[in-house]
Each structure stands twice: as C-alpha cells, then as structure tokens.
Coordinates of C-alpha atoms in Angstrom, one line a residue:
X102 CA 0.0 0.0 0.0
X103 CA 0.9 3.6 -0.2
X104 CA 2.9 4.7 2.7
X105 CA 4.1 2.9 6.0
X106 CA 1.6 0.4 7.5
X107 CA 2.3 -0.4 11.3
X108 CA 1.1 -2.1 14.2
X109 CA 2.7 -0.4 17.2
X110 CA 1.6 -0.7 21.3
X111 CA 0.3 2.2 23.8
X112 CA 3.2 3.2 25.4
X113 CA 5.6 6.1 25.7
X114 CA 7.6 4.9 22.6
X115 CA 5.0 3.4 20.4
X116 CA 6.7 0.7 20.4
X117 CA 6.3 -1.6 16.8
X118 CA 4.8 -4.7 17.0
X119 CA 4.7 -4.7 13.1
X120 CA 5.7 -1.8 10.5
X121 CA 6.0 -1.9 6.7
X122 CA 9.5 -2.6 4.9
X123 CA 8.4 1.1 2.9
X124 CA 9.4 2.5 6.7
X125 CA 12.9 2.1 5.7
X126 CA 12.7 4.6 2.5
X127 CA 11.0 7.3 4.6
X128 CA 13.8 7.0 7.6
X129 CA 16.7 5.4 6.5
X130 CA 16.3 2.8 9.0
X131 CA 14.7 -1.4 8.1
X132 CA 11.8 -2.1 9.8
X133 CA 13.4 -4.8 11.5
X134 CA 15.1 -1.8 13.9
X135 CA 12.0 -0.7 14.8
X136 CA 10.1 -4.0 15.3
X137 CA 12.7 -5.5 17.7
X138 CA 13.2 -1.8 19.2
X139 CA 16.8 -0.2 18.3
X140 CA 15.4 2.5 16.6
X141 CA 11.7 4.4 17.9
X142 CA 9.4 6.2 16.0
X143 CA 8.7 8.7 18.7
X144 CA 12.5 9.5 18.9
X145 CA 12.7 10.8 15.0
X146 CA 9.4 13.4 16.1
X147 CA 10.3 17.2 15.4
X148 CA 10.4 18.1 19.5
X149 CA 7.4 20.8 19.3
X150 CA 5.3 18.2 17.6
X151 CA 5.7 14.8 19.8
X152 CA 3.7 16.2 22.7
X153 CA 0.7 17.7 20.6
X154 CA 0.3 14.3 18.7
X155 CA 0.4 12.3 21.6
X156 CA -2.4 14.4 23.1
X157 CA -4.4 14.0 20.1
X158 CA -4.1 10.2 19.7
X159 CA -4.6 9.6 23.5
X160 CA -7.9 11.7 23.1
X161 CA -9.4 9.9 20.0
X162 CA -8.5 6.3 22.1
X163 CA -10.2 7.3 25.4
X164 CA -13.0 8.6 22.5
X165 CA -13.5 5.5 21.1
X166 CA -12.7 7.0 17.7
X167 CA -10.0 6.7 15.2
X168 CA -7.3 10.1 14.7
X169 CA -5.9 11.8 11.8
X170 CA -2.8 13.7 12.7
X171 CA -0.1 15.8 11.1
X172 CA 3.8 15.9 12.3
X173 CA 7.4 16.7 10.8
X174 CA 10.0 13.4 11.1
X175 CA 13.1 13.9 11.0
X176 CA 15.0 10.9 8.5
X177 CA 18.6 9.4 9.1
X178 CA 20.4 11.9 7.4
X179 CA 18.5 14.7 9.1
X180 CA 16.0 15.9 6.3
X181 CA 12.5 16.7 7.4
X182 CA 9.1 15.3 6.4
X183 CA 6.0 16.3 6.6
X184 CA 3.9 13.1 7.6
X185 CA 0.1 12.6 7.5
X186 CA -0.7 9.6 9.9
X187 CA -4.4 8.1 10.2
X188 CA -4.8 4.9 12.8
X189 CA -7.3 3.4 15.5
X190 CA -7.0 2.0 18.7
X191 CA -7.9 -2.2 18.9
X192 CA -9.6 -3.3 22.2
X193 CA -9.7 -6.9 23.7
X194 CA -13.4 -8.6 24.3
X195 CA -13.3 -6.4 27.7
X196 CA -13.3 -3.2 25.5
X197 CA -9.7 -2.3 26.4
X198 CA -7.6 -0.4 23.9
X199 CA -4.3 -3.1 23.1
X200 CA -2.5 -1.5 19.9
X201 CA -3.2 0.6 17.6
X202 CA -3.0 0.0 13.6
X203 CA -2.6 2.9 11.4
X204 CA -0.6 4.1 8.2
X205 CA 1.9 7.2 7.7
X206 CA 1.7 8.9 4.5
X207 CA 4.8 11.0 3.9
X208 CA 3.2 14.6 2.3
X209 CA 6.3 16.4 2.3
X210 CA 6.7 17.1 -1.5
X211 CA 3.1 18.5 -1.2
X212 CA 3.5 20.7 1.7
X213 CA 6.5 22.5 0.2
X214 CA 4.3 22.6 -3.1
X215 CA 1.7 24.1 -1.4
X216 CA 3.9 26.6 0.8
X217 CA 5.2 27.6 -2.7
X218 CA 1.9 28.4 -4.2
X219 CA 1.0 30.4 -0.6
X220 CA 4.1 32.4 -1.3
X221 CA 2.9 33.4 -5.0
X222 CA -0.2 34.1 -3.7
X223 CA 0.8 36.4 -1.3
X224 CA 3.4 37.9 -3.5
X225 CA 0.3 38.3 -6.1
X226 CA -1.8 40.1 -3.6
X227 CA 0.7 42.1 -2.9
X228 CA 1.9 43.5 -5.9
X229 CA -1.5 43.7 -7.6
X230 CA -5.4 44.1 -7.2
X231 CA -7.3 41.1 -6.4
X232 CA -10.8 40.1 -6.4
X233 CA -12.5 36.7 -6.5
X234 CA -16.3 36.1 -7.8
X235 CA -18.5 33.4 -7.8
X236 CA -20.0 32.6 -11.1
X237 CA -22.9 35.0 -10.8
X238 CA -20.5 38.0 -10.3
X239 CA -21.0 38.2 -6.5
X240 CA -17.6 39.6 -4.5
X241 CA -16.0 36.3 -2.5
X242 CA -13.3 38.1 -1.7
X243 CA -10.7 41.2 -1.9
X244 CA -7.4 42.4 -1.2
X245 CA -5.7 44.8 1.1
X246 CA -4.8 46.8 -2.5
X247 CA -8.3 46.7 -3.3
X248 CA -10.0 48.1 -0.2
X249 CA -7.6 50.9 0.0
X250 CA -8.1 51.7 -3.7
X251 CA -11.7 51.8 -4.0
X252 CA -12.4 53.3 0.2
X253 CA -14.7 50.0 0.6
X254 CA -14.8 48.0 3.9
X255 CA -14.1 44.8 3.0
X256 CA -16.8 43.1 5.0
X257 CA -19.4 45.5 2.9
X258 CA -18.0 44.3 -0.6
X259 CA -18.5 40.7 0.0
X260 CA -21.6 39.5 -1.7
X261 CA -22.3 42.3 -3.4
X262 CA -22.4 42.0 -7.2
X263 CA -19.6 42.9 -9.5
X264 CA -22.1 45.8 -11.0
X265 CA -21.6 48.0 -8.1
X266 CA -18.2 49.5 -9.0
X267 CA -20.0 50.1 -12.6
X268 CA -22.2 52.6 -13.6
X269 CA -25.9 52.4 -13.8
X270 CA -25.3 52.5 -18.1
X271 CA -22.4 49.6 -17.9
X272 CA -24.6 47.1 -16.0
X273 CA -27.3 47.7 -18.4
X274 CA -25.6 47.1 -21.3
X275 CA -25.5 43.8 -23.7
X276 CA -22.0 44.0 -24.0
X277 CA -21.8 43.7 -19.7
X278 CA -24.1 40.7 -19.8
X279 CA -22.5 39.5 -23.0
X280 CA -19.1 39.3 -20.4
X281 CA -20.3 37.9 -17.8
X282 CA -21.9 34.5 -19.5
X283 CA -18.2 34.5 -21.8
X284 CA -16.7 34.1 -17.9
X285 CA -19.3 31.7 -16.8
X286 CA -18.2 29.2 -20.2
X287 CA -14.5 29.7 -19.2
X288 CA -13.0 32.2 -21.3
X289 CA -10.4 34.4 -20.1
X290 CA -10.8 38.3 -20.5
X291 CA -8.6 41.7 -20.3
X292 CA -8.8 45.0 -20.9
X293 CA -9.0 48.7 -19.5
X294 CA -11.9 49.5 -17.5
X295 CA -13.7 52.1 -16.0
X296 CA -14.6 51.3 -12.4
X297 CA -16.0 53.7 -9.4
X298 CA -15.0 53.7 -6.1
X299 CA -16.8 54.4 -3.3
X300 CA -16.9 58.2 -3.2
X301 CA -17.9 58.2 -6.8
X302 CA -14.3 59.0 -8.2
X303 CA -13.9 57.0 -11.6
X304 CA -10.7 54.3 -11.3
X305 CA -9.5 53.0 -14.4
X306 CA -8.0 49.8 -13.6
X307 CA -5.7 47.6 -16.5
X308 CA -7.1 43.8 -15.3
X309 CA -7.6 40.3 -16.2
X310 CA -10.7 38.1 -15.8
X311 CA -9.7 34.7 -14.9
X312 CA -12.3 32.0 -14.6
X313 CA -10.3 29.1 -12.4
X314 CA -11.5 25.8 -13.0
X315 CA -12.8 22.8 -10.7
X316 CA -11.7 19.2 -10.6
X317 CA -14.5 18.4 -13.5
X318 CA -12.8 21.3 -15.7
X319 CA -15.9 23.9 -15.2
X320 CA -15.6 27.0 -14.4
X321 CA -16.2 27.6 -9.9
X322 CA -14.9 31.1 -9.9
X323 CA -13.2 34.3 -11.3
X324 CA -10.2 35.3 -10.5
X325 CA -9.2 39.3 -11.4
X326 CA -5.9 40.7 -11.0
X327 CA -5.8 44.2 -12.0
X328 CA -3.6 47.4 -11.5
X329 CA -4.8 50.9 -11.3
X330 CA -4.1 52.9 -14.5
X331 CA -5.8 56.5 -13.2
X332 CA -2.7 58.3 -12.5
X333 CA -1.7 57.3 -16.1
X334 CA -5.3 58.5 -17.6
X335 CA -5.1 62.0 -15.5
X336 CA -1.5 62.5 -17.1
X337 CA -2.7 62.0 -20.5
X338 CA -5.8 64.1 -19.9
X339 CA -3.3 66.6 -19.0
X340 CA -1.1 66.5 -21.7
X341 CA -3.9 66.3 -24.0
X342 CA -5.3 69.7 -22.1
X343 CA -2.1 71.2 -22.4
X344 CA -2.0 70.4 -26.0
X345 CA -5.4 72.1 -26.5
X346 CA -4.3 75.3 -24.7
X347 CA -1.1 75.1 -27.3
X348 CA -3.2 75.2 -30.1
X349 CA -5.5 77.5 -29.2
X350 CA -2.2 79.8 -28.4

C-alpha cells in the first residue's frame, strides 16, 4: 500500500509490534530496527510536535474514535518530512484499547508545493489588485490593495455584485451581460476598465478576468488581478489639455 503500514503498542515509545519494509525509505532505518526496538518512532518526532500528537491520539482512544494527525519526522540523514498519519485503537473482548493500527503517508513534496503556491499568492496580492467572484459575479473576496483603492470595507464588498463599481449604463448594457456569461463558459478576458469607487471618483484599472477551474474542468470562480491605471489617464488628460491650450495659443 501507499505509505508505512504499522502495528505499534500504547506506550511512551509506540513501540512496533509490526511496521512496513516502505518504513525504511521514509527514515533510512529497516523495519526490523523498529520492530525489535533499536530505533523508535517517537524518537525521530520534530520536538514541538511529539507532545501535541500524543495528546491528540490519547484523546481519540479514550473517545473511542480513530485520529488523523499531522507531524514533521526527522530521517537518518537529518531531512525533514511532513507526515500525514491516520490509525485506531484495537480493544480486547473487555473493550480495552491493546494497539493501535494505522498508516503514515509522507506529504512532504506537497506541503512545500503548497507553501510555494501560498508564497505566490501572497506575492500576487501584494503587488496587484485582487478580487475573486463566484460565477454570478458576487464579490468572494478582496485584497488589502483593493479596499484601500476603492475606500470599501471589505466586509461590505463581499456579496455584493460585481455591478456596483460600474455605472448604472455599464450594468445595463449587452456587452456587460455578454461578459459575464463568456466568464461563466471559461473564457479568459482583459482589458482597461472604467470602475468607481466608493466616493464616486472613476478608477480606471488595466485587469484580467480569470475563470479558475474545478476538478470536472468547469468553471467555480473568477479570478481578477488588476492594476490601477488612473494616474496614467489624469496625465494623458493633462497633456492632451495642455496640448489644447497650445493650439489655441
């Protein structure tokens, strides 16, 4: 099976009564060490982790219920994993908890995957306007950027339709509908925009529409990243005014 199946007592060093030969991949060590107890599980824990887990597992025992737990592993050669480990306490005929059986799954390539795409993300958000909207064009979500940009609080923007940083004209026009349904089939869009914030001011923003996708392949949400071109479109106003004043000169 995937991962490290084992068979290990209730004591202080969950001792191994059986554990898989994919053990010795994972640690470095056979499983022979561990089943006839030179090497421990509980002695390759991260320190801040063995005391949490060992809470958790006791509780789900006395509960009668299995336990899913998350912990960091440290191997032979000192590298760390990230280890997902599910198991269940097996009582005698007097209802008395013997040993548990469970399996480790190491997750470590997934949890640094995932860290990775956090760090984008954040370096996204930071960098960049972002809003997310369910396929109806209701706010989900906003950034930092966002809320200081458009003088919203960010608890009033969720749920409220896309339409109400447009004008009344915008969100009665075919070409607005027309956008919307080429979102809800999947198709990316970009452009400028006129948008308004909260005061009234107009923001002209540079942004992409990006519908993200589900496990099926259909369109869940949109995703719209988007920078603010105003200062750009007051400095061309003004150098178009300035060349209007030339010419009338």
């Amino acid at each position: 099976i995937p991962g490290v199946s084992f068979r290990c007592l209730l004591d202080d060093n969950w001792s191994m009564l059986f554990i898989s030969d994919a053990v010795e991949s994972l640690t470095g060590w056979p499983a022979s060490d561990f089943i006839e107890r030179r090497r421990s599980i509980a002695d390759l824990y991260h320190p801040a982790d063995l005391q949490p887990v060992a809470e958790q597992v006791a509780a789900a025992i006395s509960e009668g219920r299995q336990y899913v737990v998350e912990y960091r592993l440290f191997d032979r050669e000192g590298g760390e994993h990230w280890i997902w480990e599910s198991g269940c306490a097996v009582c005698d005929e007097a209802g008395k908890p013997r040993w548990i059986d469970g399996v480790l799954l190491d997750q470590t390539e997934t949890k640094l995957r995932n860290a990775e795409y956090a760090s984008k993300v954040t370096a996204i958000s930071k960098a960049v306007l972002l809003v997310e909207f369910d396929m109806r064009g209701r706010i989900l979500t906003v950034n930092d950027n966002f809320v200081d940009l458009f003088g919203y609080e960010r608890e009033a923007l969720c749920g409220l339709p896309h339409g109400v940083l447009c004008s009344a004209e915008q969100r009665a026009s075919a070409e607005y509908a027309a956008f919307w349904e080429a979102l809800r089939q999947g198709e990316f869009r970009s452009g400028e925009f006129c948008r308004y914030a909260r005061d009234g001011r107009e923001v002209w923003l540079q942004a992409t529409y990006n519908p993200i996708l589900d496990a099926d392949g259909k369109p869940c949400k949109v995703l719209k990243l988007a920078t603010d071109m105003t200062p750009r479109r007051l400095m061309e106003q003004e150098l178009r005014n300035a060349r209007d004043r030339a010419e009338q000169a």
